[in-house]
Amino acid sequence: MLVLTVAGILAALSGVVLYFKLKSMRLVDRVKLQMAIHAKLRIPQLFQLTGLDTRMKPKLTQFTASNGYKILLPSPFTVAVNEILKFKVREDDVFIVAYPKAGTTWMQEIVWLICNDGNIKEANKQLLTLRSPFLEIVDCHLRNGFQSLENWSRNKQRVIKTHLPYELLPEDIRKGKRCKIIYVARNPKDLCVSYYHFHRCSKMLKDPGTWPEFFANFCSHRVGFGDWFDHTLKFWEKYQEDKEKIYFETYENLKKDLRKEVESMSKFLEKKLSEQQLDAISEHCTFDSMSKNRSTNMSMLGQNSISTKKSKFMRKGQVGDWRNYFTINQSLAFDELYQEKSKERDLIFLLEIEF
Ligand code: PPS
């Protein structure tokens, strides 16, 4: 009897200790622990097996950050935002910033190689998601996020991926801390099509509905990371103000002449690479090569993240695919919106490329 009572008291006490320990943890660390437990117990797989996996689908959340900035985000991305505002930037950091589906992954591989002497052997050994972490996600299986960047070795340069808008980047950046930012923009018609397909296959995102429904949501900013215009035009403006800190690249220019752009970015990043290294990086980073490469094609994420029956992460990699989706009316309506939103700004995108 006495033994049982003592065991009961001990169990209750450890419960209280655990409760306070969890409560005192940062939200990012608590969510990481929760995700580790979920993975260990194979909870996503259980939901899938029982047909209840729709319950794992995240919602879109209207999020207000601690600096007052409001944005629509897929709910898992809200966890780290306030921590990111306080994130300590290092002088040799390279941020790759892009609205989703603009060519972020492509740029990550290019920049990681530029920063690592074109070491393709090393790049192929380790997944890109681990070499170049995604700032706004919590560290989890096969995907490094915010916490791993905080603990990144000082001897290794950080190549940081983020989809956050300028207003939600670490305050250090806006306060003038030195670092480099490469912004990737893509013509919004192709981007919208790519985003639509990603919604179809990603288990992290809501079902997009039909193409006309998704197109309407994109035009009225009811998609994750909000208004494409605000995101892109803000960086276009910031780029004009500080071309030493920000490099503004487009998907279409990469597609037109990858070798030239790789060389130009290596100059911006102050990395001296030989002609052979530049050639090798450009060859390694073609769509054909990256879509076959396990370290970059996201196949390692598996069916719990991306349903390849519906679409692929490395889908087409083309300029001009929008013509297969936009009706004439949708195209005209979008052109009108573009004119209105980008008035007095000289940002023009190629909508197709003639070689
Ligand atoms: S994400 O999920 O937001 O990080 O996606 P992101 O990497 O920004 O964009 C994915 C689209 O980029 C295409 N992609 C490439 N195109 C050409 N060359 C290379 N090397 C390359 N790598 C990725 C990818 O196929 C997606 O575009 P779509 O049009 O859907 O094919």
mmCIF file of N, CA and C in Angstrom, residues 236-323:
data_model
loop_
_atom_site.group_PDB
_atom_site.id
_atom_site.type_symbol
_atom_site.label_atom_id
_atom_site.label_comp_id
_atom_site.label_asym_id
_atom_site.label_seq_id
_atom_site.Cartn_x
_atom_site.Cartn_y
_atom_site.Cartn_z
ATOM 1 N N TRP A 236 11.956 44.425 -54.808
ATOM 2 C CA TRP A 236 12.414 45.183 -55.981
ATOM 3 C C TRP A 236 12.825 46.591 -55.538
ATOM 4 N N GLU A 237 12.001 47.156 -54.654
ATOM 5 C CA GLU A 237 12.265 48.499 -54.127
ATOM 6 C C GLU A 237 13.547 48.484 -53.267
ATOM 7 N N LYS A 238 13.661 47.486 -52.386
ATOM 8 C CA LYS A 238 14.818 47.404 -51.482
ATOM 9 C C LYS A 238 16.101 47.177 -52.282
ATOM 10 N N TYR A 239 15.983 46.424 -53.366
ATOM 11 C CA TYR A 239 17.135 46.150 -54.233
ATOM 12 C C TYR A 239 17.658 47.453 -54.847
ATOM 13 N N GLN A 240 16.726 48.346 -55.248
ATOM 14 C CA GLN A 240 17.162 49.627 -55.823
ATOM 15 C C GLN A 240 17.935 50.434 -54.781
ATOM 16 N N GLU A 241 17.555 50.260 -53.511
ATOM 17 C CA GLU A 241 18.195 51.056 -52.455
ATOM 18 C C GLU A 241 19.587 50.534 -52.080
ATOM 19 N N ASP A 242 19.798 49.223 -52.188
ATOM 20 C CA ASP A 242 21.065 48.661 -51.721
ATOM 21 C C ASP A 242 21.486 47.453 -52.564
ATOM 22 N N LYS A 243 22.163 47.739 -53.660
ATOM 23 C CA LYS A 243 22.526 46.658 -54.584
ATOM 24 C C LYS A 243 23.748 45.876 -54.115
ATOM 25 N N GLU A 244 24.401 46.378 -53.077
ATOM 26 C CA GLU A 244 25.524 45.610 -52.523
ATOM 27 C C GLU A 244 25.030 44.494 -51.627
ATOM 28 N N LYS A 245 23.882 44.753 -51.011
ATOM 29 C CA LYS A 245 23.336 43.765 -50.069
ATOM 30 C C LYS A 245 22.343 42.825 -50.745
ATOM 31 N N ILE A 246 21.585 43.354 -51.699
ATOM 32 C CA ILE A 246 20.523 42.545 -52.321
ATOM 33 C C ILE A 246 20.810 42.316 -53.805
ATOM 34 N N TYR A 247 20.637 41.069 -54.223
ATOM 35 C CA TYR A 247 20.751 40.717 -55.636
ATOM 36 C C TYR A 247 19.369 40.267 -56.071
ATOM 37 N N PHE A 248 18.827 40.879 -57.102
ATOM 38 C CA PHE A 248 17.481 40.531 -57.559
ATOM 39 C C PHE A 248 17.611 39.673 -58.810
ATOM 40 N N GLU A 249 17.211 38.416 -58.688
ATOM 41 C CA GLU A 249 17.361 37.471 -59.801
ATOM 42 C C GLU A 249 15.979 37.012 -60.254
ATOM 43 N N THR A 250 15.856 36.667 -61.526
ATOM 44 C CA THR A 250 14.582 36.092 -61.955
ATOM 45 C C THR A 250 14.783 34.665 -62.467
ATOM 46 N N TYR A 251 13.737 33.892 -62.301
ATOM 47 C CA TYR A 251 13.704 32.502 -62.782
ATOM 48 C C TYR A 251 13.977 32.485 -64.287
ATOM 49 N N GLU A 252 13.385 33.453 -64.974
ATOM 50 C CA GLU A 252 13.488 33.476 -66.438
ATOM 51 C C GLU A 252 14.926 33.758 -66.881
ATOM 52 N N ASN A 253 15.624 34.630 -66.158
ATOM 53 C CA ASN A 253 17.031 34.888 -66.516
ATOM 54 C C ASN A 253 17.897 33.669 -66.265
ATOM 55 N N LEU A 254 17.592 32.946 -65.190
ATOM 56 C CA LEU A 254 18.345 31.714 -64.912
ATOM 57 C C LEU A 254 18.138 30.735 -66.058
ATOM 58 N N LYS A 255 16.910 30.686 -66.518
ATOM 59 C CA LYS A 255 16.548 29.751 -67.579
ATOM 60 C C LYS A 255 17.229 30.147 -68.903
ATOM 61 N N LYS A 256 17.323 31.467 -69.121
ATOM 62 C CA LYS A 256 17.888 31.964 -70.383
ATOM 63 C C LYS A 256 19.387 31.710 -70.487
ATOM 64 N N ASP A 257 20.099 32.019 -69.414
ATOM 65 C CA ASP A 257 21.557 31.854 -69.460
ATOM 66 C C ASP A 257 22.088 31.560 -68.058
ATOM 67 N N LEU A 258 21.993 30.317 -67.672
ATOM 68 C CA LEU A 258 22.361 29.913 -66.306
ATOM 69 C C LEU A 258 23.831 30.224 -66.015
ATOM 70 N N ARG A 259 24.720 29.927 -66.959
ATOM 71 C CA ARG A 259 26.162 30.116 -66.764
ATOM 72 C C ARG A 259 26.478 31.575 -66.440
ATOM 73 N N LYS A 260 25.850 32.483 -67.215
ATOM 74 C CA LYS A 260 26.088 33.918 -67.024
ATOM 75 C C LYS A 260 25.612 34.359 -65.624
ATOM 76 N N GLU A 261 24.443 33.865 -65.231
ATOM 77 C CA GLU A 261 23.891 34.267 -63.928
ATOM 78 C C GLU A 261 24.722 33.700 -62.775
ATOM 79 N N VAL A 262 25.211 32.461 -62.942
ATOM 80 C CA VAL A 262 26.033 31.859 -61.884
ATOM 81 C C VAL A 262 27.295 32.709 -61.695
ATOM 82 N N GLU A 263 27.871 33.123 -62.787
ATOM 83 C CA GLU A 263 29.089 33.943 -62.705
ATOM 84 C C GLU A 263 28.795 35.286 -62.028
ATOM 85 N N SER A 264 27.691 35.871 -62.431
ATOM 86 C CA SER A 264 27.354 37.174 -61.879
ATOM 87 C C SER A 264 27.040 37.080 -60.372
ATOM 88 N N MET A 265 26.374 35.987 -59.965
ATOM 89 C CA MET A 265 26.093 35.831 -58.523
ATOM 90 C C MET A 265 27.356 35.525 -57.727
ATOM 91 N N SER A 266 28.299 34.822 -58.355
ATOM 92 C CA SER A 266 29.529 34.528 -57.612
ATOM 93 C C SER A 266 30.302 35.831 -57.358
ATOM 94 N N LYS A 267 30.199 36.770 -58.293
ATOM 95 C CA LYS A 267 30.844 38.085 -58.076
ATOM 96 C C LYS A 267 30.148 38.821 -56.939
ATOM 97 N N PHE A 268 28.805 38.794 -56.975
ATOM 98 C CA PHE A 268 28.041 39.463 -55.918
ATOM 99 C C PHE A 268 28.415 38.889 -54.542
ATOM 100 N N LEU A 269 28.615 37.571 -54.502
ATOM 101 C CA LEU A 269 28.931 36.912 -53.217
ATOM 102 C C LEU A 269 30.429 36.961 -52.896
ATOM 103 N N GLU A 270 31.170 37.635 -53.762
ATOM 104 C CA GLU A 270 32.618 37.801 -53.591
ATOM 105 C C GLU A 270 33.347 36.466 -53.484
ATOM 106 N N LYS A 271 32.962 35.530 -54.341
ATOM 107 C CA LYS A 271 33.621 34.216 -54.369
ATOM 108 C C LYS A 271 34.337 34.083 -55.704
ATOM 109 N N LYS A 272 35.609 33.780 -55.622
ATOM 110 C CA LYS A 272 36.392 33.610 -56.872
ATOM 111 C C LYS A 272 36.318 32.153 -57.301
ATOM 112 N N LEU A 273 35.707 31.911 -58.449
ATOM 113 C CA LEU A 273 35.607 30.541 -58.941
ATOM 114 C C LEU A 273 36.252 30.463 -60.325
ATOM 115 N N SER A 274 36.852 29.316 -60.613
ATOM 116 C CA SER A 274 37.498 29.157 -61.921
ATOM 117 C C SER A 274 36.432 28.943 -63.002
ATOM 118 N N GLU A 275 36.841 29.084 -64.255
ATOM 119 C CA GLU A 275 35.917 28.845 -65.381
ATOM 120 C C GLU A 275 35.335 27.424 -65.294
ATOM 121 N N GLN A 276 36.190 26.472 -64.925
ATOM 122 C CA GLN A 276 35.736 25.071 -64.841
ATOM 123 C C GLN A 276 34.702 24.905 -63.731
ATOM 124 N N GLN A 277 34.945 25.570 -62.608
ATOM 125 C CA GLN A 277 33.975 25.461 -61.499
ATOM 126 C C GLN A 277 32.627 26.066 -61.903
ATOM 127 N N LEU A 278 32.681 27.209 -62.591
ATOM 128 C CA LEU A 278 31.428 27.846 -63.037
ATOM 129 C C LEU A 278 30.688 26.947 -64.024
ATOM 130 N N ASP A 279 31.460 26.328 -64.923
ATOM 131 C CA ASP A 279 30.844 25.405 -65.895
ATOM 132 C C ASP A 279 30.182 24.242 -65.164
ATOM 133 N N ALA A 280 30.906 23.690 -64.197
ATOM 134 C CA ALA A 280 30.405 22.501 -63.493
ATOM 135 C C ALA A 280 29.128 22.834 -62.706
ATOM 136 N N ILE A 281 29.106 23.996 -62.055
ATOM 137 C CA ILE A 281 27.912 24.382 -61.287
ATOM 138 C C ILE A 281 26.715 24.521 -62.238
ATOM 139 N N SER A 282 26.939 25.171 -63.369
ATOM 140 C CA SER A 282 25.830 25.387 -64.309
ATOM 141 C C SER A 282 25.303 24.060 -64.854
ATOM 142 N N GLU A 283 26.213 23.157 -65.141
ATOM 143 C CA GLU A 283 25.749 21.845 -65.647
ATOM 144 C C GLU A 283 24.994 21.072 -64.582
ATOM 145 N N HIS A 284 25.492 21.147 -63.351
ATOM 146 C CA HIS A 284 24.879 20.416 -62.238
ATOM 147 C C HIS A 284 23.482 20.965 -61.898
ATOM 148 N N CYS A 285 23.258 22.251 -62.195
ATOM 149 C CA CYS A 285 22.007 22.886 -61.753
ATOM 150 C C CYS A 285 20.942 22.993 -62.855
ATOM 151 N N THR A 286 21.074 22.266 -63.936
ATOM 152 C CA THR A 286 19.996 22.281 -64.933
ATOM 153 C C THR A 286 18.795 21.526 -64.349
ATOM 154 N N PHE A 287 17.638 21.741 -64.921
ATOM 155 C CA PHE A 287 16.428 21.057 -64.441
ATOM 156 C C PHE A 287 16.600 19.540 -64.562
ATOM 157 N N ASP A 288 17.140 19.154 -65.696
ATOM 158 C CA ASP A 288 17.322 17.730 -65.955
ATOM 159 C C ASP A 288 18.183 17.085 -64.869
ATOM 160 N N SER A 289 19.283 17.728 -64.559
ATOM 161 C CA SER A 289 20.215 17.161 -63.583
ATOM 162 C C SER A 289 19.625 17.222 -62.169
ATOM 163 N N MET A 290 19.040 18.358 -61.787
ATOM 164 C CA MET A 290 18.511 18.466 -60.414
ATOM 165 C C MET A 290 17.297 17.579 -60.185
ATOM 166 N N SER A 291 16.514 17.333 -61.252
ATOM 167 C CA SER A 291 15.326 16.499 -61.014
ATOM 168 C C SER A 291 15.690 15.010 -60.884
ATOM 169 N N LYS A 292 16.909 14.641 -61.335
ATOM 170 C CA LYS A 292 17.327 13.247 -61.162
ATOM 171 C C LYS A 292 18.130 13.058 -59.877
ATOM 172 N N ASN A 293 18.485 14.164 -59.265
ATOM 173 C CA ASN A 293 19.400 14.119 -58.125
ATOM 174 C C ASN A 293 18.618 13.999 -56.803
ATOM 175 N N ARG A 294 18.855 12.917 -56.081
ATOM 176 C CA ARG A 294 18.115 12.651 -54.849
ATOM 177 C C ARG A 294 18.358 13.736 -53.787
ATOM 178 N N SER A 295 19.501 14.377 -53.876
ATOM 179 C CA SER A 295 19.810 15.395 -52.872
ATOM 180 C C SER A 295 19.019 16.693 -53.100
ATOM 181 N N THR A 296 18.485 16.874 -54.330
ATOM 182 C CA THR A 296 17.761 18.122 -54.611
ATOM 183 C C THR A 296 16.303 17.936 -55.033
ATOM 184 N N ASN A 297 15.909 16.702 -55.414
ATOM 185 C CA ASN A 297 14.565 16.569 -56.017
ATOM 186 C C ASN A 297 13.433 16.299 -55.021
ATOM 187 N N MET A 298 13.761 16.309 -53.738
ATOM 188 C CA MET A 298 12.791 16.170 -52.631
ATOM 189 C C MET A 298 12.126 14.793 -52.585
ATOM 190 N N SER A 299 12.635 13.839 -53.349
ATOM 191 C CA SER A 299 12.012 12.514 -53.328
ATOM 192 C C SER A 299 12.164 11.875 -51.943
ATOM 193 N N MET A 300 13.197 12.330 -51.206
ATOM 194 C CA MET A 300 13.443 11.738 -49.886
ATOM 195 C C MET A 300 12.345 12.086 -48.878
ATOM 196 N N LEU A 301 11.546 13.101 -49.191
ATOM 197 C CA LEU A 301 10.493 13.486 -48.233
ATOM 198 C C LEU A 301 9.407 12.412 -48.145
ATOM 199 N N GLY A 302 9.260 11.647 -49.202
ATOM 200 C CA GLY A 302 8.337 10.514 -49.184
ATOM 201 C C GLY A 302 6.880 10.914 -49.330
ATOM 202 N N GLN A 303 6.026 9.886 -49.423
ATOM 203 C CA GLN A 303 4.597 10.085 -49.704
ATOM 204 C C GLN A 303 3.864 10.808 -48.574
ATOM 205 N N ASN A 304 4.442 10.809 -47.357
ATOM 206 C CA ASN A 304 3.772 11.533 -46.266
ATOM 207 C C ASN A 304 3.845 13.039 -46.447
ATOM 208 N N SER A 305 4.786 13.497 -47.281
ATOM 209 C CA SER A 305 4.903 14.935 -47.530
ATOM 210 C C SER A 305 4.372 15.322 -48.904
ATOM 211 N N ILE A 306 4.759 14.526 -49.916
ATOM 212 C CA ILE A 306 4.360 14.868 -51.280
ATOM 213 C C ILE A 306 3.765 13.646 -51.968
ATOM 214 N N SER A 307 2.536 13.784 -52.419
ATOM 215 C CA SER A 307 1.906 12.660 -53.097
ATOM 216 C C SER A 307 2.282 12.714 -54.576
ATOM 217 N N THR A 308 3.238 11.871 -54.966
ATOM 218 C CA THR A 308 3.751 11.943 -56.343
ATOM 219 C C THR A 308 2.740 11.439 -57.363
ATOM 220 N N LYS A 309 1.653 10.819 -56.860
ATOM 221 C CA LYS A 309 0.606 10.391 -57.806
ATOM 222 C C LYS A 309 -0.086 11.621 -58.385
ATOM 223 N N LYS A 310 -0.112 12.716 -57.610
ATOM 224 C CA LYS A 310 -0.834 13.905 -58.061
ATOM 225 C C LYS A 310 0.053 14.866 -58.847
ATOM 226 N N SER A 311 1.264 15.091 -58.371
ATOM 227 C CA SER A 311 2.213 15.949 -59.081
ATOM 228 C C SER A 311 3.602 15.715 -58.484
ATOM 229 N N LYS A 312 4.595 16.415 -59.023
ATOM 230 C CA LYS A 312 5.952 16.219 -58.507
ATOM 231 C C LYS A 312 6.509 17.548 -58.034
ATOM 232 N N PHE A 313 7.469 17.511 -57.128
ATOM 233 C CA PHE A 313 8.107 18.762 -56.704
ATOM 234 C C PHE A 313 8.845 19.378 -57.894
ATOM 235 N N MET A 314 9.670 18.572 -58.557
ATOM 236 C CA MET A 314 10.349 19.037 -59.768
ATOM 237 C C MET A 314 9.406 18.676 -60.910
ATOM 238 N N ARG A 315 8.499 19.547 -61.224
ATOM 239 C CA ARG A 315 7.389 19.217 -62.102
ATOM 240 C C ARG A 315 7.769 19.371 -63.572
ATOM 241 N N LYS A 316 7.880 20.640 -64.048
ATOM 242 C CA LYS A 316 8.218 20.861 -65.464
ATOM 243 C C LYS A 316 9.454 21.740 -65.627
ATOM 244 N N GLY A 317 9.591 22.715 -64.718
ATOM 245 C CA GLY A 317 10.746 23.616 -64.792
ATOM 246 C C GLY A 317 10.795 24.416 -66.076
ATOM 247 N N GLN A 318 9.643 24.922 -66.511
ATOM 248 C CA GLN A 318 9.612 25.650 -67.791
ATOM 249 C C GLN A 318 9.141 27.086 -67.620
ATOM 250 N N VAL A 319 9.443 27.891 -68.640
ATOM 251 C CA VAL A 319 8.868 29.237 -68.720
ATOM 252 C C VAL A 319 7.761 29.164 -69.769
ATOM 253 N N GLY A 320 6.556 29.619 -69.398
ATOM 254 C CA GLY A 320 5.470 29.667 -70.384
ATOM 255 C C GLY A 320 4.422 28.584 -70.220
ATOM 256 N N ASP A 321 4.566 27.737 -69.191
ATOM 257 C CA ASP A 321 3.572 26.674 -68.983
ATOM 258 C C ASP A 321 2.184 27.264 -68.658
ATOM 259 N N TRP A 322 2.172 28.539 -68.209
ATOM 260 C CA TRP A 322 0.889 29.182 -67.868
ATOM 261 C C TRP A 322 -0.094 29.159 -69.043
ATOM 262 N N ARG A 323 0.457 29.133 -70.265
ATOM 263 C CA ARG A 323 -0.433 29.141 -71.443
ATOM 264 C C ARG A 323 -1.326 27.895 -71.483
#
